[in-house]
Tab-separated table of N, CA and C in Angstrom:
chain	number	residue	atom	x	y	z
A	24	MET	N	-51.109	-74.816	123.254
A	24	MET	CA	-51.879	-73.901	124.093
A	24	MET	C	-51.402	-72.481	123.844
A	25	LYS	N	-52.316	-71.624	123.450
A	25	LYS	CA	-51.973	-70.229	123.169
A	25	LYS	C	-52.208	-69.403	124.418
A	26	GLY	N	-51.150	-68.769	124.886
A	26	GLY	CA	-51.241	-67.939	126.083
A	26	GLY	C	-51.259	-66.467	125.736
A	27	GLN	N	-51.063	-65.674	126.749
A	27	GLN	CA	-51.045	-64.223	126.596
A	27	GLN	C	-49.651	-63.735	126.240
A	28	ARG	N	-49.617	-62.573	125.613
A	28	ARG	CA	-48.350	-61.894	125.334
A	28	ARG	C	-48.163	-60.843	126.430
A	29	ILE	N	-47.127	-61.060	127.236
A	29	ILE	CA	-46.875	-60.226	128.408
A	29	ILE	C	-45.604	-59.418	128.171
A	30	GLY	N	-45.665	-58.129	128.450
A	30	GLY	CA	-44.476	-57.281	128.332
A	30	GLY	C	-43.906	-56.962	129.701
A	31	TYR	N	-42.583	-56.910	129.777
A	31	TYR	CA	-41.925	-56.455	131.003
A	31	TYR	C	-40.993	-55.312	130.634
A	32	ILE	N	-41.179	-54.174	131.312
A	32	ILE	CA	-40.378	-52.974	131.079
A	32	ILE	C	-39.730	-52.576	132.392
A	33	ARG	N	-38.449	-52.184	132.319
A	33	ARG	CA	-37.785	-51.670	133.516
A	33	ARG	C	-36.884	-50.511	133.143
A	34	VAL	N	-37.017	-49.434	133.903
A	34	VAL	CA	-36.068	-48.320	133.845
A	34	VAL	C	-35.542	-48.134	135.259
A	35	SER	N	-34.395	-47.494	135.390
A	35	SER	CA	-33.740	-47.396	136.694
A	35	SER	C	-34.320	-46.334	137.617
A	36	SER	N	-35.008	-45.343	137.070
A	36	SER	CA	-35.556	-44.294	137.927
A	36	SER	C	-36.881	-43.792	137.363
A	37	ALA	N	-37.646	-43.151	138.214
A	37	ALA	CA	-38.985	-42.679	137.855
A	37	ALA	C	-38.956	-41.652	136.725
A	38	GLU	N	-37.845	-40.917	136.587
A	38	GLU	CA	-37.771	-39.873	135.565
A	38	GLU	C	-37.529	-40.438	134.162
A	39	GLN	N	-37.050	-41.667	134.066
A	39	GLN	CA	-36.718	-42.222	132.759
A	39	GLN	C	-37.971	-42.632	132.002
A	40	ASN	N	-37.888	-42.556	130.682
A	40	ASN	CA	-39.015	-42.840	129.813
A	40	ASN	C	-39.045	-44.330	129.442
A	41	THR	N	-40.221	-44.930	129.569
A	41	THR	CA	-40.378	-46.355	129.260
A	41	THR	C	-40.909	-46.593	127.847
A	42	ALA	N	-41.301	-45.536	127.162
A	42	ALA	CA	-42.030	-45.657	125.894
A	42	ALA	C	-41.292	-46.452	124.827
A	43	ARG	N	-40.012	-46.305	124.711
A	43	ARG	CA	-39.289	-46.919	123.595
A	43	ARG	C	-39.091	-48.417	123.726
A	44	GLN	N	-39.192	-48.962	124.936
A	44	GLN	CA	-38.795	-50.351	125.149
A	44	GLN	C	-39.631	-51.369	124.377
A	45	LEU	N	-40.926	-51.301	124.448
A	45	LEU	CA	-41.769	-52.274	123.747
A	45	LEU	C	-42.759	-51.572	122.825
A	46	ASP	N	-42.350	-50.410	122.335
A	46	ASP	CA	-43.195	-49.584	121.480
A	46	ASP	C	-43.632	-50.349	120.229
A	47	GLY	N	-44.911	-50.278	119.928
A	47	GLY	CA	-45.441	-50.869	118.707
A	47	GLY	C	-45.796	-52.344	118.812
A	48	LEU	N	-45.551	-52.964	119.945
A	48	LEU	CA	-45.892	-54.379	120.099
A	48	LEU	C	-47.296	-54.522	120.659
A	49	GLU	N	-48.015	-55.510	120.170
A	49	GLU	CA	-49.350	-55.781	120.674
A	49	GLU	C	-49.221	-56.754	121.845
A	50	LEU	N	-49.566	-56.266	123.031
A	50	LEU	CA	-49.404	-57.053	124.251
A	50	LEU	C	-50.721	-57.103	125.018
A	51	ASP	N	-50.945	-58.215	125.702
A	51	ASP	CA	-52.153	-58.359	126.508
A	51	ASP	C	-52.014	-57.643	127.853
A	52	LYS	N	-50.813	-57.639	128.399
A	52	LYS	CA	-50.573	-57.012	129.700
A	52	LYS	C	-49.107	-56.603	129.761
A	53	VAL	N	-48.849	-55.475	130.433
A	53	VAL	CA	-47.483	-54.979	130.584
A	53	VAL	C	-47.210	-54.708	132.058
A	54	PHE	N	-46.051	-55.151	132.523
A	54	PHE	CA	-45.590	-54.884	133.883
A	54	PHE	C	-44.402	-53.933	133.773
A	55	THR	N	-44.428	-52.830	134.522
A	55	THR	CA	-43.386	-51.812	134.422
A	55	THR	C	-42.795	-51.504	135.787
A	56	ASP	N	-41.481	-51.676	135.912
A	56	ASP	CA	-40.767	-51.296	137.130
A	56	ASP	C	-39.943	-50.054	136.840
A	57	LYS	N	-39.922	-49.132	137.805
A	57	LYS	CA	-39.062	-47.955	137.721
A	57	LYS	C	-38.135	-48.015	138.922
A	58	ILE	N	-37.187	-48.946	138.817
A	58	ILE	CA	-36.305	-49.270	139.934
A	58	ILE	C	-35.056	-49.961	139.387
A	59	SER	N	-33.997	-49.929	140.133
A	59	SER	CA	-32.741	-50.559	139.717
A	59	SER	C	-32.930	-52.047	139.464
A	60	GLY	N	-32.153	-52.569	138.535
A	60	GLY	CA	-32.183	-53.998	138.230
A	60	GLY	C	-31.118	-54.773	138.967
A	61	LYS	N	-30.582	-54.199	140.045
A	61	LYS	CA	-29.480	-54.845	140.763
A	61	LYS	C	-29.868	-56.176	141.376
A	62	ASP	N	-31.150	-56.363	141.702
A	62	ASP	CA	-31.599	-57.647	142.225
A	62	ASP	C	-33.024	-57.907	141.746
A	63	ILE	N	-33.623	-58.993	142.196
A	63	ILE	CA	-34.960	-59.344	141.704
A	63	ILE	C	-36.080	-58.860	142.621
A	64	ASN	N	-35.746	-58.061	143.619
A	64	ASN	CA	-36.754	-57.516	144.530
A	64	ASN	C	-37.409	-56.283	143.907
A	65	ARG	N	-38.175	-56.551	142.852
A	65	ARG	CA	-38.891	-55.495	142.139
A	65	ARG	C	-40.365	-55.869	142.107
A	66	PRO	N	-41.224	-54.951	142.544
A	66	PRO	CA	-42.644	-55.301	142.678
A	66	PRO	C	-43.300	-55.802	141.391
A	67	GLU	N	-43.069	-55.138	140.290
A	67	GLU	CA	-43.731	-55.537	139.049
A	67	GLU	C	-43.137	-56.823	138.470
A	68	LEU	N	-41.842	-57.037	138.658
A	68	LEU	CA	-41.234	-58.299	138.221
A	68	LEU	C	-41.865	-59.458	138.992
A	69	GLN	N	-41.979	-59.293	140.307
A	69	GLN	CA	-42.579	-60.349	141.124
A	69	GLN	C	-44.055	-60.558	140.755
A	70	ALA	N	-44.766	-59.467	140.483
A	70	ALA	CA	-46.176	-59.574	140.074
A	70	ALA	C	-46.286	-60.325	138.745
A	71	MET	N	-45.373	-60.029	137.818
A	71	MET	CA	-45.395	-60.714	136.519
A	71	MET	C	-45.132	-62.203	136.702
A	72	ILE	N	-44.137	-62.541	137.521
A	72	ILE	CA	-43.797	-63.945	137.748
A	72	ILE	C	-45.000	-64.690	138.337
A	73	GLN	N	-45.734	-64.035	139.224
A	73	GLN	CA	-46.932	-64.649	139.800
A	73	GLN	C	-48.078	-64.743	138.786
A	74	PHE	N	-48.130	-63.796	137.857
A	74	PHE	CA	-49.234	-63.693	136.912
A	74	PHE	C	-49.140	-64.692	135.764
A	75	VAL	N	-47.948	-64.886	135.215
A	75	VAL	CA	-47.804	-65.682	133.992
A	75	VAL	C	-48.153	-67.147	134.215
A	76	ARG	N	-48.645	-67.754	133.148
A	76	ARG	CA	-49.050	-69.156	133.167
A	76	ARG	C	-48.438	-69.886	131.974
A	77	GLU	N	-48.498	-71.193	132.030
A	77	GLU	CA	-47.997	-72.025	130.940
A	77	GLU	C	-48.612	-71.568	129.619
A	78	GLY	N	-47.775	-71.452	128.610
A	78	GLY	CA	-48.228	-71.019	127.292
A	78	GLY	C	-48.084	-69.520	127.056
A	79	ASP	N	-47.821	-68.751	128.114
A	79	ASP	CA	-47.634	-67.306	127.960
A	79	ASP	C	-46.285	-67.012	127.303
A	80	HIS	N	-46.201	-65.832	126.727
A	80	HIS	CA	-44.994	-65.387	126.012
A	80	HIS	C	-44.596	-64.034	126.605
A	81	ILE	N	-43.461	-63.995	127.295
A	81	ILE	CA	-42.972	-62.747	127.897
A	81	ILE	C	-42.020	-62.080	126.908
A	82	ILE	N	-42.204	-60.785	126.719
A	82	ILE	CA	-41.332	-60.025	125.829
A	82	ILE	C	-40.667	-58.921	126.638
A	83	VAL	N	-39.336	-58.870	126.557
A	83	VAL	CA	-38.535	-57.885	127.273
A	83	VAL	C	-37.652	-57.191	126.244
A	84	HIS	N	-37.449	-55.894	126.394
A	84	HIS	CA	-36.625	-55.148	125.436
A	84	HIS	C	-35.227	-55.743	125.313
A	85	SER	N	-34.552	-55.952	126.444
A	85	SER	CA	-33.197	-56.516	126.399
A	85	SER	C	-32.900	-57.256	127.697
A	86	LEU	N	-31.872	-58.075	127.672
A	86	LEU	CA	-31.482	-58.879	128.827
A	86	LEU	C	-31.287	-58.045	130.082
A	87	ASP	N	-30.620	-56.901	129.939
A	87	ASP	CA	-30.307	-56.092	131.118
A	87	ASP	C	-31.540	-55.432	131.720
A	88	ARG	N	-32.663	-55.421	131.014
A	88	ARG	CA	-33.910	-54.901	131.577
A	88	ARG	C	-34.515	-55.926	132.538
A	89	LEU	N	-34.272	-57.209	132.283
A	89	LEU	CA	-34.797	-58.261	133.156
A	89	LEU	C	-33.910	-58.445	134.376
A	90	ALA	N	-32.587	-58.425	134.182
A	90	ALA	CA	-31.670	-58.596	135.315
A	90	ALA	C	-30.293	-58.062	134.948
A	91	ARG	N	-29.619	-57.491	135.946
A	91	ARG	CA	-28.261	-56.985	135.765
A	91	ARG	C	-27.240	-57.935	136.381
A	92	ASN	N	-27.729	-59.030	136.917
A	92	ASN	CA	-26.884	-60.012	137.577
A	92	ASN	C	-27.065	-61.324	136.828
A	93	LEU	N	-25.964	-61.936	136.407
A	93	LEU	CA	-26.023	-63.146	135.598
A	93	LEU	C	-26.767	-64.270	136.305
A	94	ASP	N	-26.499	-64.463	137.584
A	94	ASP	CA	-27.184	-65.536	138.322
A	94	ASP	C	-28.687	-65.305	138.351
A	95	ASP	N	-29.112	-64.055	138.605
A	95	ASP	CA	-30.540	-63.738	138.624
A	95	ASP	C	-31.167	-63.966	137.247
A	96	LEU	N	-30.482	-63.522	136.207
A	96	LEU	CA	-30.989	-63.668	134.845
A	96	LEU	C	-31.204	-65.139	134.501
A	97	ARG	N	-30.196	-65.931	134.740
A	97	ARG	CA	-30.299	-67.363	134.410
A	97	ARG	C	-31.393	-68.040	135.231
A	98	ARG	N	-31.498	-67.677	136.509
A	98	ARG	CA	-32.515	-68.285	137.378
A	98	ARG	C	-33.921	-67.918	136.900
A	99	ILE	N	-34.140	-66.635	136.576
A	99	ILE	CA	-35.464	-66.201	136.117
A	99	ILE	C	-35.843	-66.926	134.833
A	100	VAL	N	-34.921	-66.950	133.878
A	100	VAL	CA	-35.198	-67.599	132.595
A	100	VAL	C	-35.465	-69.088	132.808
A	101	LYS	N	-34.643	-69.752	133.600
A	101	LYS	CA	-34.816	-71.183	133.845
A	101	LYS	C	-36.142	-71.469	134.541
A	102	ASP	N	-36.470	-70.689	135.582
A	102	ASP	CA	-37.717	-70.905	136.316
A	102	ASP	C	-38.936	-70.713	135.418
A	103	LEU	N	-38.919	-69.641	134.633
A	103	LEU	CA	-40.084	-69.359	133.788
A	103	LEU	C	-40.217	-70.352	132.639
A	104	THR	N	-39.123	-70.661	131.975
A	104	THR	CA	-39.211	-71.633	130.873
A	104	THR	C	-39.561	-73.020	131.406
A	105	GLY	N	-39.156	-73.307	132.630
A	105	GLY	CA	-39.515	-74.581	133.253
A	105	GLY	C	-41.011	-74.716	133.487
A	106	LYS	N	-41.721	-73.600	133.515
A	106	LYS	CA	-43.177	-73.601	133.693
A	106	LYS	C	-43.903	-73.533	132.348
A	107	GLY	N	-43.151	-73.671	131.252
A	107	GLY	CA	-43.780	-73.642	129.932
A	107	GLY	C	-44.014	-72.247	129.396
A	108	ILE	N	-43.233	-71.284	129.868
A	108	ILE	CA	-43.368	-69.888	129.446
A	108	ILE	C	-42.198	-69.542	128.526
A	109	VAL	N	-42.478	-68.868	127.448
A	109	VAL	CA	-41.452	-68.444	126.494
A	109	VAL	C	-41.016	-67.035	126.862
A	110	ILE	N	-39.712	-66.787	126.800
A	110	ILE	CA	-39.177	-65.445	127.062
A	110	ILE	C	-38.425	-64.977	125.829
A	111	GLU	N	-38.745	-63.775	125.390
A	111	GLU	CA	-38.117	-63.206	124.198
A	111	GLU	C	-37.454	-61.884	124.546
A	112	PHE	N	-36.205	-61.738	124.108
A	112	PHE	CA	-35.460	-60.497	124.285
A	112	PHE	C	-35.324	-59.860	122.910
A	113	LYS	N	-36.016	-58.721	122.712
A	113	LYS	CA	-36.089	-58.090	121.390
A	113	LYS	C	-34.726	-57.607	120.887
A	114	LYS	N	-34.011	-56.870	121.693
A	114	LYS	CA	-32.751	-56.253	121.253
A	114	LYS	C	-31.736	-57.304	120.811
A	115	GLU	N	-31.621	-58.370	121.588
A	115	GLU	CA	-30.640	-59.414	121.285
A	115	GLU	C	-31.191	-60.464	120.314
A	116	ASN	N	-32.489	-60.379	120.015
A	116	ASN	CA	-33.161	-61.329	119.138
A	116	ASN	C	-32.988	-62.771	119.645
A	117	LEU	N	-33.206	-62.955	120.946
A	117	LEU	CA	-33.089	-64.269	121.573
A	117	LEU	C	-34.434	-64.698	122.126
A	118	ILE	N	-34.767	-65.971	121.938
A	118	ILE	CA	-36.006	-66.541	122.461
A	118	ILE	C	-35.656	-67.808	123.226
A	119	PHE	N	-36.205	-67.916	124.442
A	119	PHE	CA	-35.952	-69.083	125.282
A	119	PHE	C	-37.278	-69.750	125.615
A	120	SER	N	-37.313	-71.080	125.409
A	120	SER	CA	-38.559	-71.817	125.623
A	120	SER	C	-38.399	-73.018	126.544
A	121	GLY	N	-37.203	-73.275	127.015
A	121	GLY	CA	-36.986	-74.414	127.894
A	121	GLY	C	-36.268	-75.551	127.209
A	122	ASP	N	-36.481	-75.686	125.911
A	122	ASP	CA	-35.773	-76.725	125.158
A	122	ASP	C	-34.721	-76.065	124.272
A	123	ASP	N	-33.958	-75.168	124.900
A	123	ASP	CA	-33.005	-74.342	124.162
A	123	ASP	C	-31.727	-75.104	123.834
A	124	SER	N	-31.117	-74.670	122.767
A	124	SER	CA	-29.869	-75.290	122.328
A	124	SER	C	-28.730	-74.849	123.242
A	125	PRO	N	-27.648	-75.593	123.240
A	125	PRO	CA	-26.480	-75.167	124.013
A	125	PRO	C	-25.992	-73.778	123.582
A	126	MET	N	-26.131	-73.457	122.286
A	126	MET	CA	-25.705	-72.153	121.786
A	126	MET	C	-26.575	-71.044	122.395
A	127	ALA	N	-27.871	-71.268	122.504
A	127	ALA	CA	-28.763	-70.272	123.099
A	127	ALA	C	-28.393	-70.044	124.560
A	128	ASN	N	-28.108	-71.110	125.282
A	128	ASN	CA	-27.714	-70.986	126.688
A	128	ASN	C	-26.378	-70.269	126.830
A	129	LEU	N	-25.464	-70.522	125.916
A	129	LEU	CA	-24.181	-69.820	125.921
A	129	LEU	C	-24.407	-68.321	125.693
A	130	LEU	N	-25.238	-67.985	124.719
A	130	LEU	CA	-25.518	-66.574	124.432
A	130	LEU	C	-26.165	-65.886	125.632
A	131	LEU	N	-27.079	-66.580	126.310
A	131	LEU	CA	-27.696	-66.008	127.499
A	131	LEU	C	-26.632	-65.702	128.548
A	132	SER	N	-25.720	-66.643	128.751
A	132	SER	CA	-24.668	-66.449	129.755
A	132	SER	C	-23.710	-65.332	129.373
A	133	VAL	N	-23.310	-65.295	128.123
A	133	VAL	CA	-22.354	-64.273	127.667
A	133	VAL	C	-22.997	-62.883	127.722
A	134	MET	N	-24.205	-62.766	127.182
A	134	MET	CA	-24.873	-61.466	127.169
A	134	MET	C	-25.211	-61.025	128.599
A	135	GLY	N	-25.617	-61.961	129.439
A	135	GLY	CA	-25.897	-61.649	130.829
A	135	GLY	C	-24.652	-61.202	131.570
A	136	ALA	N	-23.515	-61.831	131.255
A	136	ALA	CA	-22.255	-61.435	131.878
A	136	ALA	C	-21.884	-60.010	131.479
A	137	PHE	N	-22.156	-59.639	130.234
A	137	PHE	CA	-21.895	-58.263	129.800
A	137	PHE	C	-22.783	-57.273	130.558
A	138	ALA	N	-24.041	-57.624	130.779
A	138	ALA	CA	-24.941	-56.745	131.531
A	138	ALA	C	-24.432	-56.560	132.956
A	139	GLU	N	-23.968	-57.648	133.570
A	139	GLU	CA	-23.432	-57.559	134.930
A	139	GLU	C	-22.155	-56.727	134.957
A	140	PHE	N	-21.304	-56.917	133.965
A	140	PHE	CA	-20.065	-56.155	133.852
A	140	PHE	C	-20.366	-54.668	133.698
A	141	GLU	N	-21.341	-54.354	132.855
A	141	GLU	CA	-21.726	-52.959	132.631
A	141	GLU	C	-22.209	-52.319	133.928
A	142	ARG	N	-23.001	-53.057	134.704
A	142	ARG	CA	-23.483	-52.525	135.975
A	142	ARG	C	-22.334	-52.240	136.926
A	143	SER	N	-21.338	-53.121	136.966
A	143	SER	CA	-20.194	-52.892	137.855
A	143	SER	C	-19.386	-51.679	137.395
A	144	LEU	N	-19.294	-51.459	136.093
A	144	LEU	CA	-18.604	-50.266	135.584
A	144	LEU	C	-19.356	-48.993	135.968
A	145	ILE	N	-20.670	-49.040	135.881
A	145	ILE	CA	-21.487	-47.881	136.259
A	145	ILE	C	-21.258	-47.542	137.725
A	146	ARG	N	-21.283	-48.553	138.586
A	146	ARG	CA	-21.074	-48.324	140.021
A	146	ARG	C	-19.671	-47.765	140.288
A	147	GLU	N	-18.681	-48.273	139.566
A	147	GLU	CA	-17.308	-47.783	139.749
A	147	GLU	C	-17.200	-46.313	139.343
A	148	ARG	N	-17.798	-45.963	138.197
A	148	ARG	CA	-17.777	-44.565	137.746
A	148	ARG	C	-18.527	-43.663	138.722
A	149	GLN	N	-19.638	-44.153	139.250
A	149	GLN	CA	-20.414	-43.382	140.215
A	149	GLN	C	-19.575	-43.125	141.468
A	150	PHE	N	-18.911	-44.157	141.961
A	150	PHE	CA	-18.065	-44.028	143.148
A	150	PHE	C	-16.939	-43.025	142.903
A	151	GLN	N	-16.310	-43.110	141.729
A	151	GLN	CA	-15.235	-42.171	141.395
A	151	GLN	C	-15.762	-40.743	141.302
A	152	GLY	N	-16.929	-40.573	140.722
A	152	GLY	CA	-17.533	-39.246	140.626
A	152	GLY	C	-17.836	-38.651	141.991
A	153	ILE	N	-18.304	-39.486	142.913
A	153	ILE	CA	-18.580	-39.015	144.273
A	153	ILE	C	-17.287	-38.598	144.964
A	154	LEU	N	-16.231	-39.389	144.794
A	154	LEU	CA	-14.934	-39.035	145.391
A	154	LEU	C	-14.430	-37.692	144.875
A	155	ILE	N	-14.521	-37.486	143.578
A	155	ILE	CA	-14.073	-36.223	142.973
A	155	ILE	C	-14.920	-35.059	143.495
A	156	ALA	N	-16.233	-35.267	143.567
A	156	ALA	CA	-17.119	-34.205	144.061
A	156	ALA	C	-16.832	-33.890	145.524
A	157	LYS	N	-16.543	-34.916	146.325
A	157	LYS	CA	-16.213	-34.691	147.740
A	157	LYS	C	-14.926	-33.873	147.861
A	158	GLN	N	-13.927	-34.223	147.053
A	158	GLN	CA	-12.650	-33.502	147.097
A	158	GLN	C	-12.823	-32.045	146.690
A	159	ALA	N	-13.758	-31.802	145.787
A	159	ALA	CA	-14.012	-30.435	145.327
A	159	ALA	C	-14.976	-29.702	146.264
A	160	GLY	N	-15.465	-30.405	147.295
A	160	GLY	CA	-16.387	-29.784	148.242
A	160	GLY	C	-17.797	-29.626	147.708
A	161	LYS	N	-18.127	-30.339	146.640
A	161	LYS	CA	-19.449	-30.205	146.024
A	161	LYS	C	-20.419	-31.286	146.456
A	162	TYR	N	-19.912	-32.325	147.088
A	162	TYR	CA	-20.766	-33.439	147.489
A	162	TYR	C	-20.973	-33.384	148.988
A	163	LYS	N	-22.183	-33.210	149.378
A	163	LYS	CA	-22.490	-33.086	150.803
A	163	LYS	C	-23.133	-34.350	151.354
A	164	GLY	N	-23.330	-35.344	150.511
A	164	GLY	CA	-23.976	-36.574	150.961
A	164	GLY	C	-25.481	-36.462	150.886
A	165	ARG	N	-26.123	-37.465	151.412
A	165	ARG	CA	-27.572	-37.532	151.383
A	165	ARG	C	-28.170	-36.479	152.318
A	166	LYS	N	-29.299	-35.928	151.918
A	166	LYS	CA	-29.963	-34.921	152.748
A	166	LYS	C	-30.489	-35.567	154.021
A	167	ARG	N	-30.454	-34.801	155.084
A	167	ARG	CA	-30.939	-35.294	156.372
A	167	ARG	C	-32.442	-35.532	156.291
A	168	THR	N	-32.867	-36.620	156.939
A	168	THR	CA	-34.296	-36.941	156.929
A	168	THR	C	-35.012	-36.378	158.145
A	169	VAL	N	-34.248	-35.969	159.142
A	169	VAL	CA	-34.827	-35.465	160.379
A	169	VAL	C	-34.311	-34.044	160.614
A	170	THR	N	-35.224	-33.138	160.910
A	170	THR	CA	-34.843	-31.745	161.166
A	170	THR	C	-34.262	-31.625	162.576
A	171	PRO	N	-33.520	-30.543	162.850
A	171	PRO	CA	-33.002	-30.343	164.211
A	171	PRO	C	-34.108	-30.306	165.265
A	172	GLU	N	-35.265	-29.769	164.910
A	172	GLU	CA	-36.387	-29.732	165.842
A	172	GLU	C	-36.872	-31.150	166.163
A	173	GLN	N	-36.923	-31.998	165.152
A	173	GLN	CA	-37.347	-33.375	165.361
A	173	GLN	C	-36.334	-34.145	166.211
A	174	VAL	N	-35.040	-33.824	166.033
A	174	VAL	CA	-34.001	-34.461	166.845
A	174	VAL	C	-34.234	-34.133	168.312
A	175	GLU	N	-34.611	-32.883	168.612
A	175	GLU	CA	-34.893	-32.493	169.993
A	175	GLU	C	-36.086	-33.259	170.556
A	176	VAL	N	-37.121	-33.432	169.726
A	176	VAL	CA	-38.290	-34.200	170.151
A	176	VAL	C	-37.876	-35.643	170.449
A	177	ILE	N	-37.054	-36.212	169.590
A	177	ILE	CA	-36.577	-37.581	169.797
A	177	ILE	C	-35.816	-37.682	171.111
A	178	ARG	N	-34.901	-36.747	171.348
A	178	ARG	CA	-34.095	-36.775	172.582
A	178	ARG	C	-34.984	-36.697	173.828
A	179	ARG	N	-35.975	-35.798	173.789
A	179	ARG	CA	-36.872	-35.663	174.937
A	179	ARG	C	-37.668	-36.940	175.184
A	180	ARG	N	-38.133	-37.552	174.126
A	180	ARG	CA	-38.911	-38.785	174.258
A	180	ARG	C	-38.058	-39.922	174.799
A	181	VAL	N	-36.781	-39.997	174.342
A	181	VAL	CA	-35.866	-41.032	174.842
A	181	VAL	C	-35.593	-40.804	176.328
A	182	GLU	N	-35.347	-39.549	176.687
A	182	GLU	CA	-35.069	-39.207	178.092
A	182	GLU	C	-36.266	-39.506	178.995
A	183	SER	N	-37.477	-39.419	178.437
A	183	SER	CA	-38.664	-39.705	179.251
A	183	SER	C	-38.929	-41.205	179.356
A	184	GLY	N	-38.089	-42.015	178.692
A	184	GLY	CA	-38.193	-43.463	178.847
A	184	GLY	C	-38.981	-44.188	177.771
A	185	GLU	N	-39.407	-43.486	176.733
A	185	GLU	CA	-40.147	-44.163	175.663
A	185	GLU	C	-39.241	-45.139	174.919
A	186	LYS	N	-39.828	-46.187	174.382
A	186	LYS	CA	-39.065	-47.180	173.623
A	186	LYS	C	-38.609	-46.572	172.300
A	187	LYS	N	-37.332	-46.805	171.992
A	187	LYS	CA	-36.754	-46.221	170.777
A	187	LYS	C	-37.420	-46.754	169.514
A	188	ALA	N	-37.790	-48.029	169.524
A	188	ALA	CA	-38.446	-48.607	168.344
A	188	ALA	C	-39.764	-47.893	168.058
A	189	GLN	N	-40.517	-47.561	169.097
A	189	GLN	CA	-41.795	-46.864	168.915
A	189	GLN	C	-41.562	-45.442	168.415
A	190	ILE	N	-40.551	-44.795	168.961
A	190	ILE	CA	-40.232	-43.427	168.525
A	190	ILE	C	-39.872	-43.443	167.040
A	191	ALA	N	-39.041	-44.403	166.645
A	191	ALA	CA	-38.621	-44.516	165.235
A	191	ALA	C	-39.838	-44.725	164.338
A	192	ARG	N	-40.755	-45.615	164.744
A	192	ARG	CA	-41.972	-45.849	163.952
A	192	ARG	C	-42.791	-44.569	163.832
A	193	ASP	N	-42.959	-43.877	164.951
A	193	ASP	CA	-43.735	-42.631	164.942
A	193	ASP	C	-43.122	-41.574	164.038
A	194	MET	N	-41.793	-41.542	163.991
A	194	MET	CA	-41.093	-40.529	163.187
A	194	MET	C	-40.937	-40.958	161.724
A	195	GLY	N	-41.225	-42.231	161.437
A	195	GLY	CA	-41.101	-42.733	160.065
A	195	GLY	C	-39.660	-42.958	159.652
A	196	ILE	N	-38.815	-43.315	160.623
A	196	ILE	CA	-37.406	-43.588	160.341
A	196	ILE	C	-37.044	-44.951	160.921
A	197	SER	N	-35.899	-45.466	160.508
A	197	SER	CA	-35.441	-46.745	161.061
A	197	SER	C	-34.816	-46.510	162.434
A	198	ARG	N	-34.690	-47.581	163.203
A	198	ARG	CA	-34.027	-47.463	164.505
A	198	ARG	C	-32.574	-47.057	164.318
A	199	GLU	N	-31.952	-47.577	163.267
A	199	GLU	CA	-30.553	-47.211	163.001
A	199	GLU	C	-30.423	-45.709	162.793
A	200	THR	N	-31.337	-45.123	162.025
A	200	THR	CA	-31.315	-43.682	161.801
A	200	THR	C	-31.524	-42.943	163.115
A	201	LEU	N	-32.453	-43.429	163.937
A	201	LEU	CA	-32.709	-42.807	165.238
A	201	LEU	C	-31.417	-42.805	166.072
A	202	TYR	N	-30.727	-43.941	166.120
A	202	TYR	CA	-29.488	-44.026	166.901
A	202	TYR	C	-28.416	-43.082	166.346
A	203	GLN	N	-28.372	-42.914	165.037
A	203	GLN	CA	-27.395	-42.001	164.441
A	203	GLN	C	-27.646	-40.561	164.904
A	204	TYR	N	-28.911	-40.179	164.995
A	204	TYR	CA	-29.234	-38.824	165.418
A	204	TYR	C	-29.006	-38.620	166.913
A	205	LEU	N	-29.091	-39.708	167.685
A	205	LEU	CA	-28.848	-39.594	169.120
A	205	LEU	C	-27.362	-39.496	169.382
């Protein structure tokens, strides 16, 4: 059974360029996420998983584009190949079809572990950079989502007895954020 050729592209932020990942490949459909690969809660990844059918061939630039967590990577590959879907990783030159050799499974685990390790190194460097910036007085943290005027409106509404959950919804913030401002 000949299925569709499906591409999956992921970059970590909206500013990053997706063009190089599957450039020059003839694909029937492409799903693109511009979000971190830290977990599988990505809209286009979930849409692709729902879209693909037996006989389809998914092409991904590299393992770390599909998942940065070894458990997630193995689960996605196992679930999809179990449905008769082939997954190909261009950079690593690996193809998984469900009847993979022990060597292919070992390579998936080893390469996936490197992707997870790389992500943990990135987070560690980011944390260290924030600490250094804080010590130098250059890091002020995340920008406030509520202006001082809005805080006053929130306080008045709370004092008048309105439900905090409703106030938070009206202001477009979480209840936790509302409590922080109070």
